[in-house]
PDB file of C-alpha atoms and ligand atoms in Angstrom:
ATOM      1  CA  MET A1089     -36.089  20.308   7.370  1.00  0.00           C
ATOM      2  CA  LYS A1090     -31.851  20.106   7.695  1.00  0.00           C
ATOM      3  CA  GLU A1091     -30.508  23.427   7.631  1.00  0.00           C
ATOM      4  CA  ALA A1092     -27.596  23.766   5.021  1.00  0.00           C
ATOM      5  CA  SER A1093     -23.852  23.879   6.238  1.00  0.00           C
ATOM      6  CA  PHE A1094     -21.850  26.446   4.331  1.00  0.00           C
ATOM      7  CA  TYR A1095     -23.922  29.318   3.288  1.00  0.00           C
ATOM      8  CA  ILE A1096     -24.057  33.381   4.379  1.00  0.00           C
ATOM      9  CA  SER A1097     -27.191  35.689   4.539  1.00  0.00           C
ATOM     10  CA  GLU A1098     -27.311  38.689   2.098  1.00  0.00           C
ATOM     11  CA  SER A1099     -29.371  41.612   2.228  1.00  0.00           C
ATOM     12  CA  GLY A1100     -32.905  41.251   0.514  1.00  0.00           C
ATOM     13  CA  GLY A1101     -33.723  37.979   1.950  1.00  0.00           C
ATOM     14  CA  LYS A1102     -31.181  36.472  -0.506  1.00  0.00           C
ATOM     15  CA  VAL A1103     -28.326  33.430   0.821  1.00  0.00           C
ATOM     16  CA  LYS A1104     -24.994  32.703  -0.976  1.00  0.00           C
ATOM     17  CA  CYS A1105     -24.499  28.952  -0.934  1.00  0.00           C
ATOM     18  CA  LEU A1106     -20.439  28.037  -0.245  1.00  0.00           C
ATOM     19  CA  LEU A1107     -20.696  24.193  -1.126  1.00  0.00           C
ATOM     20  CA  CYS A1108     -19.690  24.415  -4.593  1.00  0.00           C
ATOM     21  CA  PRO A1109     -18.088  26.716  -7.378  1.00  0.00           C
ATOM     22  CA  LYS A1110     -21.336  27.467  -8.206  1.00  0.00           C
ATOM     23  CA  HIS A1111     -21.768  29.936  -5.285  1.00  0.00           C
ATOM     24  CA  CYS A1112     -25.737  30.155  -5.829  1.00  0.00           C
ATOM     25  CA  ARG A1113     -27.003  33.400  -4.754  1.00  0.00           C
ATOM     26  CA  ILE A1114     -30.768  32.347  -4.168  1.00  0.00           C
ATOM     27  CA  PRO A1115     -33.640  34.788  -3.158  1.00  0.00           C
ATOM     28  CA  ASP A1116     -36.266  33.504  -0.993  1.00  0.00           C
ATOM     29  CA  GLY A1117     -38.169  30.255  -2.203  1.00  0.00           C
ATOM     30  CA  GLY A1118     -36.063  29.398  -4.619  1.00  0.00           C
ATOM     31  CA  VAL A1119     -33.537  26.846  -5.074  1.00  0.00           C
ATOM     32  CA  GLY A1120     -30.164  26.860  -5.869  1.00  0.00           C
ATOM     33  CA  VAL A1121     -28.462  25.123  -9.160  1.00  0.00           C
ATOM     34  CA  CYS A1122     -28.803  21.638  -7.829  1.00  0.00           C
ATOM     35  CA  GLY A1123     -32.263  21.617  -6.951  1.00  0.00           C
ATOM     36  CA  THR A1124     -31.388  20.476  -3.728  1.00  0.00           C
ATOM     37  CA  ARG A1125     -31.355  23.738  -1.422  1.00  0.00           C
ATOM     38  CA  GLU A1126     -33.787  25.954  -0.651  1.00  0.00           C
ATOM     39  CA  ASN A1127     -34.077  29.163   0.390  1.00  0.00           C
ATOM     40  CA  PHE A1128     -36.808  29.575   3.267  1.00  0.00           C
ATOM     41  CA  SER A1129     -37.253  32.952   4.805  1.00  0.00           C
ATOM     42  CA  GLY A1130     -33.946  33.848   4.501  1.00  0.00           C
ATOM     43  CA  LYS A1131     -32.476  30.329   5.931  1.00  0.00           C
ATOM     44  CA  LEU A1132     -30.901  27.808   3.351  1.00  0.00           C
ATOM     45  CA  TYR A1133     -32.176  24.494   3.823  1.00  0.00           C
ATOM     46  CA  ALA A1134     -30.982  20.666   2.532  1.00  0.00           C
ATOM     47  CA  LEU A1135     -33.958  19.239   0.686  1.00  0.00           C
ATOM     48  CA  ALA A1136     -32.193  15.788   0.280  1.00  0.00           C
ATOM     49  CA  TYR A1137     -31.768  15.289   3.572  1.00  0.00           C
ATOM     50  CA  SER A1138     -32.554  11.667   4.687  1.00  0.00           C
ATOM     51  CA  LYS A1139     -34.818  11.540   1.142  1.00  0.00           C
ATOM     52  CA  PRO A1140     -32.687   8.720  -0.700  1.00  0.00           C
ATOM     53  CA  VAL A1141     -34.065   7.734  -3.729  1.00  0.00           C
ATOM     54  CA  ALA A1142     -31.458   4.790  -4.501  1.00  0.00           C
ATOM     55  CA  LEU A1143     -30.559   2.559  -1.321  1.00  0.00           C
ATOM     56  CA  HIS A1144     -28.614  -1.240  -2.851  1.00  0.00           C
ATOM     57  CA  LEU A1145     -25.745  -3.278  -2.105  1.00  0.00           C
ATOM     58  CA  ASP A1146     -23.433  -3.546  -4.763  1.00  0.00           C
ATOM     59  CA  PRO A1147     -19.727  -4.896  -5.439  1.00  0.00           C
ATOM     60  CA  ILE A1148     -17.253  -2.541  -4.139  1.00  0.00           C
ATOM     61  CA  GLU A1149     -15.797  -2.940  -7.729  1.00  0.00           C
ATOM     62  CA  LYS A1150     -19.046  -1.066  -9.060  1.00  0.00           C
ATOM     63  CA  LYS A1151     -18.424   2.431  -7.636  1.00  0.00           C
ATOM     64  CA  PRO A1152     -15.558   1.580  -9.075  1.00  0.00           C
ATOM     65  CA  LEU A1153     -13.363   1.138  -6.531  1.00  0.00           C
ATOM     66  CA  TYR A1154     -10.318  -1.665  -7.414  1.00  0.00           C
ATOM     67  CA  HIS A1155      -8.081  -1.198  -4.522  1.00  0.00           C
ATOM     68  CA  PHE A1156     -10.458  -0.603  -1.291  1.00  0.00           C
ATOM     69  CA  HIS A1157     -11.088  -3.696   0.288  1.00  0.00           C
ATOM     70  CA  PRO A1158     -11.801  -5.969  -3.149  1.00  0.00           C
ATOM     71  CA  GLY A1159     -14.862  -8.191  -2.919  1.00  0.00           C
ATOM     72  CA  ALA A1160     -16.635  -6.729  -0.314  1.00  0.00           C
ATOM     73  CA  LYS A1161     -20.671  -5.665  -0.463  1.00  0.00           C
ATOM     74  CA  ILE A1162     -21.312  -2.043   0.405  1.00  0.00           C
ATOM     75  CA  LEU A1163     -24.687  -0.169   0.694  1.00  0.00           C
ATOM     76  CA  SER A1164     -25.084   2.419  -1.888  1.00  0.00           C
ATOM     77  CA  VAL A1165     -27.487   6.340  -1.251  1.00  0.00           C
ATOM     78  CA  GLY A1166     -28.039   8.179  -3.573  1.00  0.00           C
ATOM     79  CA  THR A1167     -30.843  11.365  -3.565  1.00  0.00           C
ATOM     80  CA  LEU A1168     -32.354  13.619  -6.044  1.00  0.00           C
ATOM     81  CA  GLY A1169     -29.803  16.268  -7.884  1.00  0.00           C
ATOM     82  CA  CYS A1170     -26.374  17.533  -9.357  1.00  0.00           C
ATOM     83  CA  ASN A1171     -24.652  20.383  -9.205  1.00  0.00           C
ATOM     84  CA  LEU A1172     -23.398  19.596 -12.760  1.00  0.00           C
ATOM     85  CA  ASN A1173     -25.212  19.587 -15.990  1.00  0.00           C
ATOM     86  CA  CYS A1174     -23.150  16.976 -17.912  1.00  0.00           C
ATOM     87  CA  ARG A1175     -24.904  16.518 -21.424  1.00  0.00           C
ATOM     88  CA  PHE A1176     -23.535  13.229 -21.671  1.00  0.00           C
ATOM     89  CA  CYS A1177     -25.275  12.510 -17.855  1.00  0.00           C
ATOM     90  CA  GLN A1178     -25.527   8.358 -17.563  1.00  0.00           C
ATOM     91  CA  ASN A1179     -27.940   8.847 -14.448  1.00  0.00           C
ATOM     92  CA  PHE A1180     -30.062  11.807 -15.130  1.00  0.00           C
ATOM     93  CA  ASP A1181     -33.147  10.276 -14.064  1.00  0.00           C
ATOM     94  CA  ILE A1182     -32.059  10.875 -10.766  1.00  0.00           C
ATOM     95  CA  SER A1183     -30.105  13.950 -11.069  1.00  0.00           C
ATOM     96  CA  GLN A1184     -31.688  16.176 -13.821  1.00  0.00           C
ATOM     97  CA  GLN A1185     -35.222  15.431 -14.127  1.00  0.00           C
ATOM     98  CA  PHE A1186     -37.212  15.922 -11.117  1.00  0.00           C
ATOM     99  CA  GLU A1187     -38.906  19.127  -9.371  1.00  0.00           C
ATOM    100  CA  LYS A1188     -38.397  20.463  -5.914  1.00  0.00           C
ATOM    101  CA  GLU A1189     -42.145  19.242  -4.824  1.00  0.00           C
ATOM    102  CA  ASP A1190     -40.504  15.818  -5.608  1.00  0.00           C
ATOM    103  CA  PHE A1191     -38.600  15.341  -2.258  1.00  0.00           C
ATOM    104  CA  ASP A1192     -42.326  15.693  -0.757  1.00  0.00           C
ATOM    105  CA  ASN A1193     -43.057  12.300  -1.721  1.00  0.00           C
ATOM    106  CA  ILE A1194     -39.703  10.228  -0.900  1.00  0.00           C
ATOM    107  CA  THR A1195     -39.944   8.461   2.323  1.00  0.00           C
ATOM    108  CA  GLU A1196     -37.379   9.720   4.915  1.00  0.00           C
ATOM    109  CA  VAL A1197     -34.103   7.292   6.024  1.00  0.00           C
ATOM    110  CA  SER A1198     -32.685   9.039   8.543  1.00  0.00           C
ATOM    111  CA  PRO A1199     -28.917   8.450   9.505  1.00  0.00           C
ATOM    112  CA  GLU A1200     -29.773   6.519  12.325  1.00  0.00           C
ATOM    113  CA  GLN A1201     -31.596   4.706   9.984  1.00  0.00           C
ATOM    114  CA  ILE A1202     -29.104   3.880   8.010  1.00  0.00           C
ATOM    115  CA  LEU A1203     -26.538   2.883  10.350  1.00  0.00           C
ATOM    116  CA  SER A1204     -29.262   0.408  12.087  1.00  0.00           C
ATOM    117  CA  ILE A1205     -29.482  -1.241   8.547  1.00  0.00           C
ATOM    118  CA  CYS A1206     -25.805  -1.648   8.506  1.00  0.00           C
ATOM    119  CA  LEU A1207     -25.736  -2.983  11.994  1.00  0.00           C
ATOM    120  CA  ASN A1208     -28.244  -5.464  11.597  1.00  0.00           C
ATOM    121  CA  SER A1209     -27.167  -7.046   8.543  1.00  0.00           C
ATOM    122  CA  GLY A1210     -23.690  -6.478   9.443  1.00  0.00           C
ATOM    123  CA  TYR A1211     -22.852  -4.177   6.159  1.00  0.00           C
ATOM    124  CA  LYS A1212     -19.163  -2.745   6.776  1.00  0.00           C
ATOM    125  CA  PHE A1213     -19.285  -0.154   4.098  1.00  0.00           C
ATOM    126  CA  VAL A1214     -21.501   2.433   2.863  1.00  0.00           C
ATOM    127  CA  ALA A1215     -21.501   4.551  -0.252  1.00  0.00           C
ATOM    128  CA  PHE A1216     -22.424   7.829  -1.171  1.00  0.00           C
ATOM    129  CA  THR A1217     -22.847   7.358  -4.699  1.00  0.00           C
ATOM    130  CA  TYR A1218     -25.678   8.015  -7.964  1.00  0.00           C
ATOM    131  CA  ASN A1219     -25.819  11.206  -7.765  1.00  0.00           C
ATOM    132  CA  GLU A1220     -23.590  13.913  -6.884  1.00  0.00           C
ATOM    133  CA  PRO A1221     -23.205  13.765  -3.200  1.00  0.00           C
ATOM    134  CA  THR A1222     -21.833  17.037  -1.961  1.00  0.00           C
ATOM    135  CA  VAL A1223     -25.540  18.188  -3.320  1.00  0.00           C
ATOM    136  CA  PHE A1224     -26.779  15.739  -0.243  1.00  0.00           C
ATOM    137  CA  PHE A1225     -23.347  17.105   2.201  1.00  0.00           C
ATOM    138  CA  GLU A1226     -24.972  16.850   5.506  1.00  0.00           C
ATOM    139  CA  TYR A1227     -26.871  13.667   5.193  1.00  0.00           C
ATOM    140  CA  MET A1228     -23.488  12.495   3.771  1.00  0.00           C
ATOM    141  CA  ILE A1229     -21.429  13.891   6.463  1.00  0.00           C
ATOM    142  CA  ASP A1230     -24.102  12.518   9.359  1.00  0.00           C
ATOM    143  CA  ILE A1231     -24.042   9.025   7.994  1.00  0.00           C
ATOM    144  CA  ALA A1232     -20.290   9.044   7.674  1.00  0.00           C
ATOM    145  CA  GLU A1233     -20.073  10.175  11.321  1.00  0.00           C
ATOM    146  CA  LEU A1234     -22.313   7.328  12.800  1.00  0.00           C
ATOM    147  CA  CYS A1235     -20.254   4.821  10.529  1.00  0.00           C
ATOM    148  CA  ARG A1236     -16.911   6.233  12.171  1.00  0.00           C
ATOM    149  CA  LYS A1237     -18.109   5.780  15.593  1.00  0.00           C
ATOM    150  CA  ASN A1238     -19.380   1.910  14.490  1.00  0.00           C
ATOM    151  CA  GLY A1239     -16.273   0.895  12.356  1.00  0.00           C
ATOM    152  CA  ILE A1240     -17.964   1.247   8.958  1.00  0.00           C
ATOM    153  CA  LYS A1241     -15.948   2.680   6.532  1.00  0.00           C
ATOM    154  CA  THR A1242     -17.595   4.854   3.948  1.00  0.00           C
ATOM    155  CA  VAL A1243     -16.975   5.823   0.134  1.00  0.00           C
ATOM    156  CA  ALA A1244     -17.752   9.282  -1.651  1.00  0.00           C
ATOM    157  CA  VAL A1245     -18.450   8.992  -5.190  1.00  0.00           C
ATOM    158  CA  SER A1246     -18.098  12.566  -6.126  1.00  0.00           C
ATOM    159  CA  ASN A1247     -17.721  14.922  -9.502  1.00  0.00           C
ATOM    160  CA  GLY A1248     -15.335  16.962  -7.166  1.00  0.00           C
ATOM    161  CA  GLN A1249     -17.139  19.985  -7.170  1.00  0.00           C
ATOM    162  CA  ILE A1250     -16.762  21.228  -3.696  1.00  0.00           C
ATOM    163  CA  ASN A1251     -15.080  24.051  -2.307  1.00  0.00           C
ATOM    164  CA  GLU A1252     -12.190  23.635  -0.321  1.00  0.00           C
ATOM    165  CA  GLU A1253     -13.605  24.259   3.197  1.00  0.00           C
ATOM    166  CA  PRO A1254     -16.291  21.867   2.880  1.00  0.00           C
ATOM    167  CA  LEU A1255     -14.107  19.032   1.317  1.00  0.00           C
ATOM    168  CA  LEU A1256     -11.827  19.478   4.240  1.00  0.00           C
ATOM    169  CA  LYS A1257     -14.568  18.759   6.479  1.00  0.00           C
ATOM    170  CA  LEU A1258     -15.345  15.738   4.292  1.00  0.00           C
ATOM    171  CA  VAL A1259     -12.233  13.978   4.207  1.00  0.00           C
ATOM    172  CA  GLU A1260     -12.234  13.736   8.202  1.00  0.00           C
ATOM    173  CA  TYR A1261     -15.073  11.183   8.043  1.00  0.00           C
ATOM    174  CA  ILE A1262     -14.936   9.668   4.670  1.00  0.00           C
ATOM    175  CA  ASP A1263     -12.387   6.886   4.115  1.00  0.00           C
ATOM    176  CA  ALA A1264     -12.199   6.244   0.265  1.00  0.00           C
ATOM    177  CA  PHE A1265     -13.057   8.638  -2.566  1.00  0.00           C
ATOM    178  CA  ASN A1266     -13.689   7.683  -6.064  1.00  0.00           C
ATOM    179  CA  ILE A1267     -13.045  11.129  -8.354  1.00  0.00           C
ATOM    180  CA  ASP A1268     -14.621  11.656 -11.735  1.00  0.00           C
ATOM    181  CA  LEU A1269     -12.244  13.526 -14.192  1.00  0.00           C
ATOM    182  CA  LYS A1270     -14.352  14.233 -16.903  1.00  0.00           C
ATOM    183  CA  SER A1271     -11.802  15.710 -19.140  1.00  0.00           C
ATOM    184  CA  PHE A1272      -8.410  17.735 -18.698  1.00  0.00           C
ATOM    185  CA  ASN A1273     -10.282  20.789 -21.160  1.00  0.00           C
ATOM    186  CA  PRO A1274     -11.333  23.641 -18.902  1.00  0.00           C
ATOM    187  CA  ASP A1275     -13.791  24.217 -21.900  1.00  0.00           C
ATOM    188  CA  PHE A1276     -15.286  21.346 -21.920  1.00  0.00           C
ATOM    189  CA  TYR A1277     -16.267  21.327 -18.503  1.00  0.00           C
ATOM    190  CA  ARG A1278     -17.990  24.486 -18.763  1.00  0.00           C
ATOM    191  CA  LYS A1279     -19.775  23.688 -22.269  1.00  0.00           C
ATOM    192  CA  ILE A1280     -20.588  20.107 -22.122  1.00  0.00           C
ATOM    193  CA  CYS A1281     -20.637  19.767 -17.816  1.00  0.00           C
ATOM    194  CA  GLY A1282     -21.719  23.379 -16.757  1.00  0.00           C
ATOM    195  CA  GLY A1283     -18.208  23.329 -13.804  1.00  0.00           C
ATOM    196  CA  GLU A1284     -15.135  24.305 -13.950  1.00  0.00           C
ATOM    197  CA  ILE A1285     -12.172  21.854 -13.799  1.00  0.00           C
ATOM    198  CA  GLU A1286      -9.846  23.747 -11.548  1.00  0.00           C
ATOM    199  CA  THR A1287     -12.188  22.921  -8.426  1.00  0.00           C
ATOM    200  CA  THR A1288     -12.318  19.002  -9.285  1.00  0.00           C
ATOM    201  CA  LYS A1289      -8.038  18.839  -9.709  1.00  0.00           C
ATOM    202  CA  ARG A1290      -7.705  20.768  -6.710  1.00  0.00           C
ATOM    203  CA  ALA A1291     -10.131  18.419  -4.619  1.00  0.00           C
ATOM    204  CA  ILE A1292      -8.024  15.502  -6.238  1.00  0.00           C
ATOM    205  CA  GLU A1293      -4.939  17.066  -4.643  1.00  0.00           C
ATOM    206  CA  ILE A1294      -6.486  17.456  -1.623  1.00  0.00           C
ATOM    207  CA  ILE A1295      -7.791  14.073  -1.141  1.00  0.00           C
ATOM    208  CA  SER A1296      -4.394  13.068  -2.081  1.00  0.00           C
ATOM    209  CA  GLU A1297      -2.183  15.150  -0.100  1.00  0.00           C
ATOM    210  CA  LYS A1298      -4.325  14.197   3.610  1.00  0.00           C
ATOM    211  CA  LYS A1299      -3.744  10.677   2.060  1.00  0.00           C
ATOM    212  CA  ARG A1300      -7.106   9.160   1.685  1.00  0.00           C
ATOM    213  CA  HIS A1301      -7.691   6.243  -0.591  1.00  0.00           C
ATOM    214  CA  LEU A1302      -8.293   7.887  -4.107  1.00  0.00           C
ATOM    215  CA  GLU A1303      -9.264   6.312  -7.596  1.00  0.00           C
ATOM    216  CA  VAL A1304     -10.226   8.457 -10.377  1.00  0.00           C
ATOM    217  CA  THR A1305     -12.805   7.750 -13.195  1.00  0.00           C
ATOM    218  CA  PHE A1306     -12.303   9.410 -16.750  1.00  0.00           C
ATOM    219  CA  LEU A1307     -15.485   8.340 -19.016  1.00  0.00           C
ATOM    220  CA  LEU A1308     -13.893   8.268 -22.409  1.00  0.00           C
ATOM    221  CA  ILE A1309     -16.074   9.542 -25.447  1.00  0.00           C
ATOM    222  CA  GLU A1310     -14.927   9.292 -28.716  1.00  0.00           C
ATOM    223  CA  GLY A1311     -14.125  12.424 -30.413  1.00  0.00           C
ATOM    224  CA  LEU A1312     -15.703  14.553 -27.413  1.00  0.00           C
ATOM    225  CA  ASN A1313     -12.896  14.027 -24.670  1.00  0.00           C
ATOM    226  CA  ASP A1314     -10.068  11.868 -26.397  1.00  0.00           C
ATOM    227  CA  ASP A1315      -7.820  14.740 -27.258  1.00  0.00           C
ATOM    228  CA  ARG A1316      -4.271  12.554 -26.916  1.00  0.00           C
ATOM    229  CA  GLU A1317      -2.187  15.689 -25.736  1.00  0.00           C
ATOM    230  CA  GLU A1318      -5.237  16.653 -23.177  1.00  0.00           C
ATOM    231  CA  PHE A1319      -5.092  12.871 -21.604  1.00  0.00           C
ATOM    232  CA  THR A1320      -1.683  12.593 -21.368  1.00  0.00           C
ATOM    233  CA  ALA A1321      -1.632  16.242 -19.199  1.00  0.00           C
ATOM    234  CA  MET A1322      -4.420  14.636 -17.053  1.00  0.00           C
ATOM    235  CA  CYS A1323      -2.325  11.341 -16.723  1.00  0.00           C
ATOM    236  CA  GLY A1324       0.900  13.755 -16.112  1.00  0.00           C
ATOM    237  CA  PHE A1325      -1.312  15.619 -13.188  1.00  0.00           C
ATOM    238  CA  LEU A1326      -2.278  12.192 -11.827  1.00  0.00           C
ATOM    239  CA  ALA A1327       1.138  10.543 -11.546  1.00  0.00           C
ATOM    240  CA  GLY A1328       2.979  14.292 -10.287  1.00  0.00           C
ATOM    241  CA  LEU A1329       0.687  13.680  -7.341  1.00  0.00           C
ATOM    242  CA  ASP A1330       1.387   9.781  -6.426  1.00  0.00           C
ATOM    243  CA  ARG A1331       2.125   7.112  -9.296  1.00  0.00           C
ATOM    244  CA  ASP A1332      -0.401   5.084  -7.213  1.00  0.00           C
ATOM    245  CA  ILE A1333      -3.717   6.868  -7.925  1.00  0.00           C
ATOM    246  CA  VAL A1334      -5.884   4.195  -9.350  1.00  0.00           C
ATOM    247  CA  LEU A1335      -7.456   5.377 -12.752  1.00  0.00           C
ATOM    248  CA  HIS A1336     -10.581   3.503 -14.370  1.00  0.00           C
ATOM    249  CA  ILE A1337     -10.828   4.670 -18.176  1.00  0.00           C
ATOM    250  CA  SER A1338     -14.620   4.460 -18.519  1.00  0.00           C
ATOM    251  CA  ARG A1339     -16.880   3.169 -21.487  1.00  0.00           C
ATOM    252  CA  ALA A1340     -19.320   5.504 -22.416  1.00  0.00           C
ATOM    253  CA  PHE A1341     -22.708   4.866 -23.766  1.00  0.00           C
ATOM    254  CA  PRO A1342     -24.924   7.375 -25.283  1.00  0.00           C
ATOM    255  CA  ARG A1343     -27.330   8.886 -22.864  1.00  0.00           C
ATOM    256  CA  TYR A1344     -29.464  12.070 -22.233  1.00  0.00           C
ATOM    257  CA  LYS A1345     -28.848  15.032 -24.276  1.00  0.00           C
ATOM    258  CA  MET A1346     -25.971  13.461 -26.348  1.00  0.00           C
ATOM    259  CA  ASP A1347     -26.154  10.763 -28.971  1.00  0.00           C
ATOM    260  CA  PHE A1348     -23.047   8.900 -29.767  1.00  0.00           C
ATOM    261  CA  ASP A1349     -21.816   5.565 -30.720  1.00  0.00           C
ATOM    262  CA  PRO A1350     -20.437   3.627 -27.182  1.00  0.00           C
ATOM    263  CA  THR A1351     -16.585   4.568 -26.826  1.00  0.00           C
ATOM    264  CA  PRO A1352     -14.756   2.012 -29.225  1.00  0.00           C
ATOM    265  CA  LEU A1353     -13.009  -0.932 -27.008  1.00  0.00           C
ATOM    266  CA  GLU A1354      -9.664   0.063 -28.962  1.00  0.00           C
ATOM    267  CA  LEU A1355      -9.867   3.174 -28.065  1.00  0.00           C
ATOM    268  CA  ILE A1356      -9.790   2.554 -24.517  1.00  0.00           C
ATOM    269  CA  ASN A1357      -7.353  -0.334 -24.734  1.00  0.00           C
ATOM    270  CA  ASP A1358      -4.756   2.566 -26.571  1.00  0.00           C
ATOM    271  CA  PHE A1359      -5.709   5.084 -23.511  1.00  0.00           C
ATOM    272  CA  GLN A1360      -5.306   2.292 -21.079  1.00  0.00           C
ATOM    273  CA  LYS A1361      -1.513   1.795 -23.018  1.00  0.00           C
ATOM    274  CA  THR A1362      -0.740   5.609 -22.681  1.00  0.00           C
ATOM    275  CA  ALA A1363      -1.916   5.927 -18.698  1.00  0.00           C
ATOM    276  CA  SER A1364       0.323   2.772 -17.687  1.00  0.00           C
ATOM    277  CA  LYS A1365       3.432   4.785 -19.045  1.00  0.00           C
ATOM    278  CA  TYR A1366       2.402   7.390 -15.792  1.00  0.00           C
ATOM    279  CA  LEU A1367       0.601   5.387 -13.411  1.00  0.00           C
ATOM    280  CA  ASN A1368       1.056   1.741 -11.738  1.00  0.00           C
ATOM    281  CA  HIS A1369      -2.696   1.381 -12.141  1.00  0.00           C
ATOM    282  CA  VAL A1370      -4.937   1.584 -15.030  1.00  0.00           C
ATOM    283  CA  TYR A1371      -8.168  -0.417 -15.153  1.00  0.00           C
ATOM    284  CA  ALA A1372     -10.747  -0.323 -18.512  1.00  0.00           C
ATOM    285  CA  GLY A1373     -14.489  -0.427 -16.974  1.00  0.00           C
ATOM    286  CA  ASN A1374     -17.835  -0.740 -17.957  1.00  0.00           C
ATOM    287  CA  ILE A1375     -16.891  -3.196 -20.770  1.00  0.00           C
TER     288      ILE A1375
HETATM  289  S1  LIG B 611     -24.207  23.239  -3.843  1.00  0.00           S
HETATM  290 FE1  LIG B 611     -26.219  23.470  -4.968  1.00  0.00          FE
HETATM  291  S2  LIG B 611     -26.767  25.383  -4.188  1.00  0.00           S
HETATM  292 FE2  LIG B 611     -25.062  25.124  -3.324  1.00  0.00          FE
HETATM  293  S3  LIG B 611     -23.643  26.674  -4.627  1.00  0.00           S
HETATM  294 FE3  LIG B 611     -23.501  24.471  -5.383  1.00  0.00          FE
HETATM  295  S4  LIG B 611     -25.538  24.301  -7.135  1.00  0.00           S
HETATM  296 FE4  LIG B 611     -25.802  26.175  -5.739  1.00  0.00          FE
END
């Protein structure tokens, strides 16, 4: 088992995870909210390390990344777990519905084996995606470091719920990011996703400041996060960082705990027009 990074020991055998804003205090034998970090005798371990449940070759546009090596194929790696609990999660089968014991039944694929797959097959890009890669931080970093040494570029598709210190380490190794910005309303983040918006906004700021390639995805759900004023404020926030940040307005379909109609195409077109007043590159996706 791989010891986790970014945690501290506390009294009574507890540990406090410092990887994301949840700051879980985990007793001996317990796991954090993400289900992927376990306290074993006072040490924190990363259960998802070398345990991918999805390993596919995708078009890079599917991440979505439209302005980073368009036309390329990208080896996409995902594990179990997430540090959010979005009620509309589009990938809930791997992000939410699992037990700690499930990790025991997953075939190990080490970072070195991922590199070998890339070198043997001529793959030039690797994505950390499908579930939230922050919860397999150590696996992601180790793969990205090996890739960097071998001329392979890496991409993280993330909800941005990661603390500043680990994010600063991550941007050293990752070449491009797609960050989900789910709403511009703190209550939406708290009540619908179980997270907090400021961390994701700060992640976007840091990635932009560090000049990493950055695209942002907004999953538009009619009646839920379609407030015009909030969306306009979101576009203003992104444009204030860089008008060239690419924005994807993505169509939502009912999943997991929420039932709603698929986002009407007219609504997406309408939001795309609004965003285009602020940003130079706005795309409708998932349609
Ligand atoms: S990464 Fe997981 S264990 Fe760590 S603070 Fe976040 S939810 Fe808790």
